[in-house]
Short mmCIF file of C-alpha atoms in Angstrom, two decimals:
data_model
loop_
_atom_site.label_atom_id
_atom_site.label_comp_id
_atom_site.label_asym_id
_atom_site.label_seq_id
_atom_site.Cartn_x
_atom_site.Cartn_y
_atom_site.Cartn_z
CA MET A 147 81.62 107.81 90.70
CA ARG A 148 79.87 108.33 93.60
CA VAL A 149 81.99 108.19 97.19
CA PRO A 150 79.53 106.58 99.42
CA ASN A 151 78.12 108.63 102.93
CA ASP A 152 79.40 106.47 105.38
CA HIS A 153 83.49 106.07 103.38
CA PRO A 154 85.65 108.10 105.34
CA LEU A 155 86.49 110.20 102.10
CA ALA A 156 82.36 111.68 102.47
CA ARG A 157 82.89 112.66 105.86
CA THR A 158 86.75 113.94 106.02
CA TYR A 159 85.26 116.09 102.73
CA ALA A 160 82.87 116.93 105.32
CA LEU A 161 85.76 118.72 107.39
CA ARG A 162 85.76 121.89 104.93
CA ASP A 163 82.07 122.37 104.94
CA PRO A 164 82.13 125.55 107.43
CA LEU A 165 78.78 124.62 108.52
CA ALA A 166 79.62 121.56 108.85
CA ALA A 167 82.88 121.34 110.28
CA ALA A 168 82.55 120.71 114.06
CA ALA A 169 79.08 117.54 113.79
CA ALA A 170 81.68 115.79 110.63
CA ALA A 171 84.28 116.15 113.70
CA GLU A 172 82.48 115.02 116.65
CA SER A 173 81.80 111.91 113.78
CA LEU A 174 85.54 111.03 113.62
CA ARG A 175 85.53 110.92 117.28
CA GLY A 176 88.01 107.65 117.54
CA SER A 177 88.46 106.95 114.15
CA THR A 178 91.98 104.89 113.48
CA ASP A 179 91.55 106.69 108.99
CA VAL A 180 94.95 107.77 107.77
CA ALA A 181 92.43 110.10 106.20
CA ALA A 182 90.33 111.87 108.74
CA LEU A 183 93.01 111.62 111.48
CA GLU A 184 94.43 113.65 108.94
CA GLY A 185 90.90 115.82 108.35
CA LEU A 186 91.36 116.81 111.52
CA VAL A 187 94.34 117.82 112.12
CA GLU A 188 93.99 120.08 109.01
CA LEU A 189 90.48 121.17 111.15
CA VAL A 190 92.55 121.81 113.55
CA LEU A 191 95.22 123.62 112.71
CA ASN A 192 93.11 125.78 110.59
CA PRO A 193 93.41 129.25 111.40
CA GLU A 194 90.05 130.17 109.72
CA ALA A 195 88.66 127.55 111.48
CA GLY A 196 86.00 127.98 113.42
CA ALA A 197 86.62 127.66 116.99
CA THR A 198 83.29 125.54 117.91
CA ALA A 199 84.39 122.97 114.93
CA ALA A 200 88.59 123.23 115.40
CA ALA A 201 87.31 122.53 119.16
CA ALA A 202 85.72 119.31 118.15
CA ALA A 203 88.41 117.99 115.87
CA LEU A 204 90.89 118.60 118.52
CA ARG A 205 88.59 116.48 121.13
CA SER A 206 88.18 114.33 118.91
CA LEU A 207 91.53 113.23 118.69
CA ALA A 208 92.75 112.42 122.02
CA HIS A 209 91.58 108.75 121.86
CA ASP A 210 95.75 108.90 118.78
CA GLU A 211 99.02 108.97 119.89
CA SER A 212 100.73 109.64 116.89
CA PRO A 213 103.35 111.97 116.73
CA LEU A 214 101.32 113.80 113.91
CA THR A 215 98.55 114.14 116.92
CA GLY A 216 101.37 115.09 119.72
CA ASP A 217 102.57 117.99 117.62
CA THR A 218 99.05 118.98 116.52
CA VAL A 219 97.87 120.05 120.36
CA ILE A 220 101.14 122.12 120.67
CA ARG A 221 100.97 124.21 117.76
CA ALA A 222 96.69 124.50 118.91
CA LEU A 223 98.39 125.86 121.97
CA GLY A 224 98.61 128.75 119.32
CA SER A 225 95.24 129.12 117.85
CA PRO A 226 93.21 132.47 117.38
CA HIS A 227 90.27 130.94 119.84
CA PRO A 228 90.77 130.96 123.37
CA SER A 229 88.32 127.86 123.85
CA VAL A 230 90.66 125.42 121.78
CA ARG A 231 94.09 127.30 123.34
CA THR A 232 92.66 125.81 126.45
CA LEU A 233 92.46 121.85 125.17
CA ALA A 234 95.40 122.25 124.00
CA VAL A 235 96.83 123.62 127.55
CA GLN A 236 94.62 120.33 128.90
CA ASP A 237 95.23 118.02 126.48
CA VAL A 238 99.41 119.48 126.80
CA VAL A 239 99.25 118.22 130.62
CA ARG A 240 96.73 114.48 130.22
CA ARG A 241 99.92 113.40 127.07
CA GLY A 242 103.18 114.40 129.12
CA LEU A 243 103.94 117.15 126.54
CA ILE A 244 105.62 119.79 128.73
CA PRO A 245 108.88 119.16 127.46
CA GLU A 246 108.57 119.80 125.14
CA ALA A 247 105.34 122.63 124.60
CA THR A 248 107.09 124.98 127.40
CA THR A 249 108.01 127.92 124.78
CA ALA A 250 104.64 127.95 123.75
CA LEU A 251 103.29 127.20 126.93
CA GLY A 252 105.49 130.08 128.70
CA ARG A 253 104.46 132.11 126.47
CA LEU A 254 100.76 131.72 127.08
CA LEU A 255 101.54 132.58 129.82
CA ALA A 256 103.91 135.48 129.99
CA THR A 257 100.66 137.02 127.15
CA ASP A 258 97.23 134.95 126.73
CA PRO A 259 94.96 137.48 128.01
CA PHE A 260 92.80 134.32 128.59
CA TRP A 261 95.77 133.78 131.02
#
């Protein structure tokens, strides 16, 4: 059975396509669907994902206050992409996660060439 194009699974599957991932992530902004949130988390944390797609996924998670998303934001501080690390720092501050992210933030300040 084919999944309809407007079904969340069709959009989350597009997160796996490097050419469509950024647009798919943007289309899921504000979604509360569990599959969509988990797909965005996977994209943010995938070290092989492009910076544009990972950043779009991180921005699309901005509305979600779940522990999974908070943990994802902290883990994104270790992203291979400077733009994603910068967004993650901003999100850590906005969410008030500084106590939980102290070690990762200290590492960025001490060793990251972009800081």
